[in-house]
Coordinates of C-alpha atoms and ligand atoms in Angstrom, one line a residue:
M332 CA 5.5 3.6 -14.0
E333 CA 2.9 3.5 -11.4
G334 CA 3.2 6.4 -8.8
S335 CA 6.5 7.6 -10.4
L336 CA 7.3 11.4 -10.1
T337 CA 9.0 11.7 -13.6
L338 CA 8.0 14.4 -14.8
S339 CA 6.8 13.6 -18.2
E340 CA 6.5 16.4 -21.4
P341 CA 3.4 19.4 -20.6
A342 CA -0.1 17.5 -20.7
P343 CA -3.0 19.9 -22.6
A344 CA -4.8 21.8 -20.1
P345 CA -8.4 19.9 -19.8
A346 CA -10.6 22.6 -21.9
E347 CA -13.3 22.8 -18.4
V348 CA -11.7 25.7 -17.2
D349 CA -10.0 28.3 -18.9
I350 CA -7.3 30.4 -16.2
S351 CA -5.2 31.4 -19.0
T352 CA -5.9 35.0 -17.8
L353 CA -6.4 34.5 -14.5
S354 CA -3.9 36.0 -11.8
F355 CA -2.0 33.0 -10.3
P356 CA -0.8 32.4 -7.0
R357 CA 2.9 32.7 -6.7
H358 CA 3.0 30.4 -3.6
V359 CA 0.3 27.0 -3.5
A360 CA 0.4 25.0 -0.2
I361 CA -1.4 21.4 -0.6
V362 CA -2.9 19.5 2.7
M363 CA -2.8 16.6 0.7
D364 CA -5.3 14.0 2.6
G365 CA -7.7 11.2 1.8
N366 CA -4.8 8.9 0.4
G367 CA -5.9 5.9 3.6
R368 CA -9.5 6.8 2.6
W369 CA -8.4 6.3 -0.8
A370 CA -6.8 3.1 -0.1
R371 CA -9.9 1.3 1.5
A372 CA -12.6 2.0 -1.1
R373 CA -10.1 -0.3 -3.4
H374 CA -10.1 -2.6 0.1
R375 CA -5.8 -2.0 -0.1
P376 CA -3.8 -0.7 3.2
R377 CA -3.2 2.5 3.7
R378 CA 0.2 2.1 2.2
F379 CA -1.4 1.5 -1.1
G380 CA -2.8 5.4 -1.0
H381 CA -0.3 6.8 -0.2
H382 CA 1.9 5.0 -3.4
A383 CA -0.5 6.0 -5.0
G384 CA -1.0 9.6 -3.9
Q385 CA 2.2 10.2 -5.8
K386 CA 0.7 10.6 -9.0
A387 CA -1.2 13.2 -7.2
V388 CA 2.5 14.8 -6.3
R389 CA 3.6 14.5 -10.3
A390 CA 0.4 16.4 -11.4
A391 CA 1.3 19.6 -8.3
I392 CA 4.3 19.7 -9.8
E393 CA 4.1 19.6 -13.7
F394 CA 1.2 22.1 -13.2
C395 CA 3.5 24.7 -11.1
L396 CA 6.0 24.3 -13.9
R397 CA 3.6 24.8 -16.5
H398 CA 2.1 27.6 -15.5
G399 CA 5.2 29.8 -13.6
V400 CA 3.5 29.5 -9.9
R401 CA 7.3 30.3 -7.8
A402 CA 6.4 27.8 -4.9
L403 CA 4.5 24.5 -4.3
T404 CA 4.8 23.3 -0.4
L405 CA 3.4 19.9 0.8
F406 CA 2.6 18.6 3.8
A407 CA 3.9 15.0 3.7
F408 CA 4.8 13.9 7.5
S409 CA 3.5 15.7 10.4
S410 CA 4.7 15.7 13.6
E411 CA 2.3 14.4 14.5
N412 CA 2.1 11.6 12.0
W413 CA 4.8 9.7 14.5
R414 CA 1.1 8.5 16.1
R415 CA -0.1 6.4 12.7
P416 CA 0.4 2.3 13.1
K417 CA 4.3 1.6 12.6
D418 CA 4.0 -0.7 9.0
E419 CA 2.0 2.5 8.3
V420 CA 5.1 5.1 9.5
G421 CA 8.0 2.6 7.6
A422 CA 6.3 2.2 4.9
L423 CA 5.8 6.1 3.9
M424 CA 9.6 6.0 5.1
E425 CA 10.5 4.1 2.7
L426 CA 8.7 6.1 0.2
F427 CA 10.2 9.1 0.3
L428 CA 13.6 7.2 0.1
K429 CA 12.9 6.0 -3.1
A430 CA 11.1 9.1 -4.6
L431 CA 14.4 11.1 -3.5
D432 CA 16.5 8.0 -5.3
R433 CA 14.3 7.8 -8.6
E434 CA 13.6 12.1 -8.9
V435 CA 16.1 14.0 -7.5
D436 CA 18.1 14.1 -10.5
E437 CA 15.0 14.6 -13.2
L438 CA 13.4 17.9 -10.8
H439 CA 17.0 19.2 -10.8
G440 CA 16.7 19.0 -15.5
H441 CA 13.7 21.5 -14.7
G442 CA 15.4 23.5 -12.8
V443 CA 13.0 23.4 -9.5
R444 CA 15.1 23.9 -6.1
I445 CA 13.7 21.6 -3.7
A446 CA 13.8 21.8 0.6
F447 CA 13.2 20.1 3.2
I448 CA 11.0 21.5 6.0
G449 CA 10.6 20.7 9.5
D450 CA 12.6 18.5 11.9
L451 CA 14.9 16.4 10.3
S452 CA 16.2 15.3 13.6
A453 CA 14.0 12.6 13.4
F454 CA 14.9 10.9 10.7
A455 CA 16.4 7.3 10.6
P456 CA 20.5 8.8 8.8
A457 CA 20.0 7.5 5.5
L458 CA 17.2 9.1 4.9
R459 CA 18.4 12.3 6.3
E460 CA 21.4 12.3 4.5
R461 CA 19.2 12.3 0.8
M462 CA 17.7 14.7 2.0
L463 CA 20.4 17.4 2.4
A464 CA 21.7 16.2 -0.6
A465 CA 19.1 16.2 -2.7
M466 CA 18.5 20.2 -1.4
E467 CA 22.3 20.9 -1.6
K468 CA 22.2 20.0 -5.2
T469 CA 19.4 21.8 -6.0
R470 CA 19.9 24.9 -4.2
R471 CA 21.0 27.3 -6.8
N472 CA 17.7 26.3 -8.9
D473 CA 15.5 29.2 -9.1
R474 CA 12.0 28.2 -11.5
L475 CA 10.1 26.3 -8.7
A476 CA 10.9 26.4 -5.2
L477 CA 9.2 22.7 -4.7
N478 CA 9.6 22.2 -0.2
V479 CA 8.4 19.0 0.8
A480 CA 7.0 19.4 4.7
V481 CA 8.4 16.4 7.1
N482 CA 8.4 15.9 10.7
Y483 CA 6.7 19.6 10.7
G484 CA 4.0 21.1 12.5
G485 CA 3.1 24.9 12.5
R486 CA 3.7 25.5 15.8
W487 CA 7.3 24.0 15.7
D488 CA 8.4 26.3 13.5
I489 CA 7.4 29.0 15.5
A490 CA 8.7 27.2 18.6
H491 CA 11.9 27.5 16.7
A492 CA 11.6 30.7 14.9
A493 CA 11.6 32.5 18.5
K494 CA 14.5 30.3 20.0
Q495 CA 16.6 31.3 16.7
A496 CA 15.7 35.0 17.1
A497 CA 15.9 34.0 21.0
L498 CA 20.2 32.8 20.4
A499 CA 20.2 35.7 17.9
V500 CA 20.0 38.3 21.0
Q501 CA 22.2 36.2 23.2
R502 CA 25.4 36.4 20.7
G503 CA 24.4 40.5 20.2
E504 CA 23.4 39.4 16.8
L505 CA 19.7 41.0 17.4
A506 CA 18.4 43.6 19.8
A507 CA 15.7 41.8 22.1
E508 CA 14.1 45.3 21.2
A509 CA 14.1 45.4 17.7
I510 CA 11.6 41.7 17.1
D511 CA 8.8 42.5 16.1
E512 CA 6.3 41.3 13.3
H513 CA 9.6 41.4 10.3
T514 CA 12.7 40.5 12.3
L515 CA 10.9 36.8 13.3
A516 CA 10.4 36.9 9.8
R517 CA 13.1 36.3 9.0
Y518 CA 13.5 33.2 11.2
F519 CA 10.9 30.9 9.7
C520 CA 10.2 28.3 7.9
L521 CA 10.1 29.4 3.7
A522 CA 11.0 33.1 4.8
D523 CA 13.0 33.2 1.4
L524 CA 9.9 32.3 -0.8
P525 CA 6.6 34.8 -0.9
P526 CA 4.1 34.7 0.9
V527 CA 1.1 31.8 0.7
D528 CA -0.5 33.2 -1.8
L529 CA -3.7 29.7 -2.0
F530 CA -4.2 27.1 0.7
I531 CA -5.6 23.5 -0.2
R532 CA -6.9 21.1 1.5
T533 CA -8.1 17.7 -0.5
G534 CA -10.4 15.4 1.4
G535 CA -12.9 16.9 2.7
E536 CA -12.0 17.8 6.3
Q537 CA -12.1 21.7 5.9
R538 CA -8.8 22.9 9.0
I539 CA -6.0 23.2 9.3
S540 CA -4.0 20.6 10.8
N541 CA -0.8 22.3 12.3
F542 CA 0.4 23.4 8.7
L543 CA 1.7 26.2 7.6
L544 CA 0.6 28.4 10.4
W545 CA 2.5 31.8 10.2
Q546 CA 3.4 32.2 7.1
T547 CA -1.2 31.1 5.9
A548 CA -2.2 34.5 8.2
Y549 CA -3.9 36.0 4.8
S550 CA -4.0 32.9 2.4
E551 CA -7.2 32.0 0.8
L552 CA -8.1 28.7 2.4
C553 CA -9.6 26.3 -0.8
F554 CA -10.9 23.1 0.9
S555 CA -12.4 20.0 -1.8
D556 CA -13.6 17.0 -1.1
V557 CA -11.7 15.2 -3.8
L558 CA -9.6 12.5 -2.6
W559 CA -5.6 13.3 -3.3
P560 CA -4.8 10.9 -4.9
D561 CA -7.3 11.8 -7.5
F562 CA -6.6 15.6 -7.5
D563 CA -5.6 15.9 -10.7
A564 CA -4.7 19.2 -13.1
A565 CA -8.2 20.0 -13.4
C566 CA -9.5 20.0 -9.6
L567 CA -6.0 22.4 -9.3
Q568 CA -7.3 24.1 -12.3
R569 CA -10.8 24.5 -10.3
A570 CA -8.9 26.1 -7.6
I571 CA -7.0 28.6 -9.2
A572 CA -10.3 29.6 -10.3
E573 CA -12.0 30.2 -7.0
F574 CA -8.5 31.4 -6.9
A575 CA -9.2 34.2 -9.2
R576 CA -12.1 34.7 -7.8
R577 CA -11.7 36.0 -4.9
E578 CA -10.6 39.8 -3.7
R579 CA -7.8 39.7 -1.4
R580 CA -8.2 42.9 1.3
Y581 CA -5.8 42.4 4.0
G582 CA -7.9 44.0 6.3
G583 CA -8.7 46.7 4.1
L584 CA -11.6 47.8 1.7
A585 CA -12.9 46.2 -1.3
A586 CA -12.0 48.6 -3.6
T587 CA -14.9 51.0 -5.1
P588 CA -15.1 50.8 -9.7
G589 CA -13.3 54.0 -10.3
E590 CA -12.1 54.6 -7.7
A591 CA -7.9 54.1 -6.3
R592 CA -8.1 51.9 -2.8
R593 CA -6.3 53.8 -0.4
Ligands
FPP652 C1 -2.7 12.3 4.3 O1 -3.9 11.6 4.6 C2 -1.1 11.9 3.9 C3 -0.1 11.4 4.2 C4 0.3 11.7 5.7 C5 1.0 11.0 3.2 C6 1.2 12.3 2.0 C7 2.1 11.4 0.9 C8 2.0 11.6 -0.1 C9 0.9 11.7 -0.9 C10 3.0 10.9 -0.5 C11 4.1 11.2 -1.7 C12 4.6 12.3 -0.8 C13 6.1 12.7 -1.0 C14 6.5 14.2 -1.8 C15 6.9 12.0 -2.9 P1 -4.0 10.3 5.3 O2 -3.7 8.9 5.5 O3 -4.6 11.1 6.3 O4 -6.2 10.0 4.5 P2 -6.8 9.9 5.2 O5 -7.3 11.3 5.9 O6 -8.4 9.0 4.5 O7 -7.3 8.8 6.2

């Protein structure tokens, strides 16, 4: 079925890049950009591109399951996307609703824990209830954490975390003096997961667009010109190979051969 998220048997990996020996990111985050341009190139409405983008979502989930990636976070709808034409927003909402109805059981069967991150209060009750039900149903799964960011913004996440910390202080559960990076980190979305190792943006733009601002402090950034509906397993393999080539220093020094890093 075109656009279905249904997971198929793992396809053999393209032979182009052998990534079996590479160190994999534990957490991959993706800005799925380019659906509109993909549709325009085919003289079709933008919603056609979003629909086609579901196939790439399926490919990314399959890839992560196959390679033991622990967490995958997808930017599906930003706080700013409400500014888009009403019919496009409506089409996206319908697409999310249908995807939830169709895919949750299958994902659950594969051990996927689904979480929606963002301000869910803005969504229609029917959609919000389906999102909460999917989270509840899959919350004990631990093979892959699939986080779908909806009505999400990195600045919203920071403000929300600060507010939660302030409320904890007000309730007497947290001393204001105790607030530092580590205590504040607990109040952010995805606090229970490893930080984002690899941040991918498709569609040719090279910006973060208010995605996971806190969680990407030390992420490796990978930008691809490929439009999201065309971003397949081979593209992901290339991103992993690129990630494996990077030297992650976290502000420290590069290790010199024969010398342990202090
Ligand atoms: C950005 O491309 C994409 C979106 C705002 C929507 C992403 C949604 C999907 C891929 C649908 C499937 C998702 C799930 C989780 C079921 P754009 O519209 O900004 O493209 P453009 O830059 O070419 O205009």
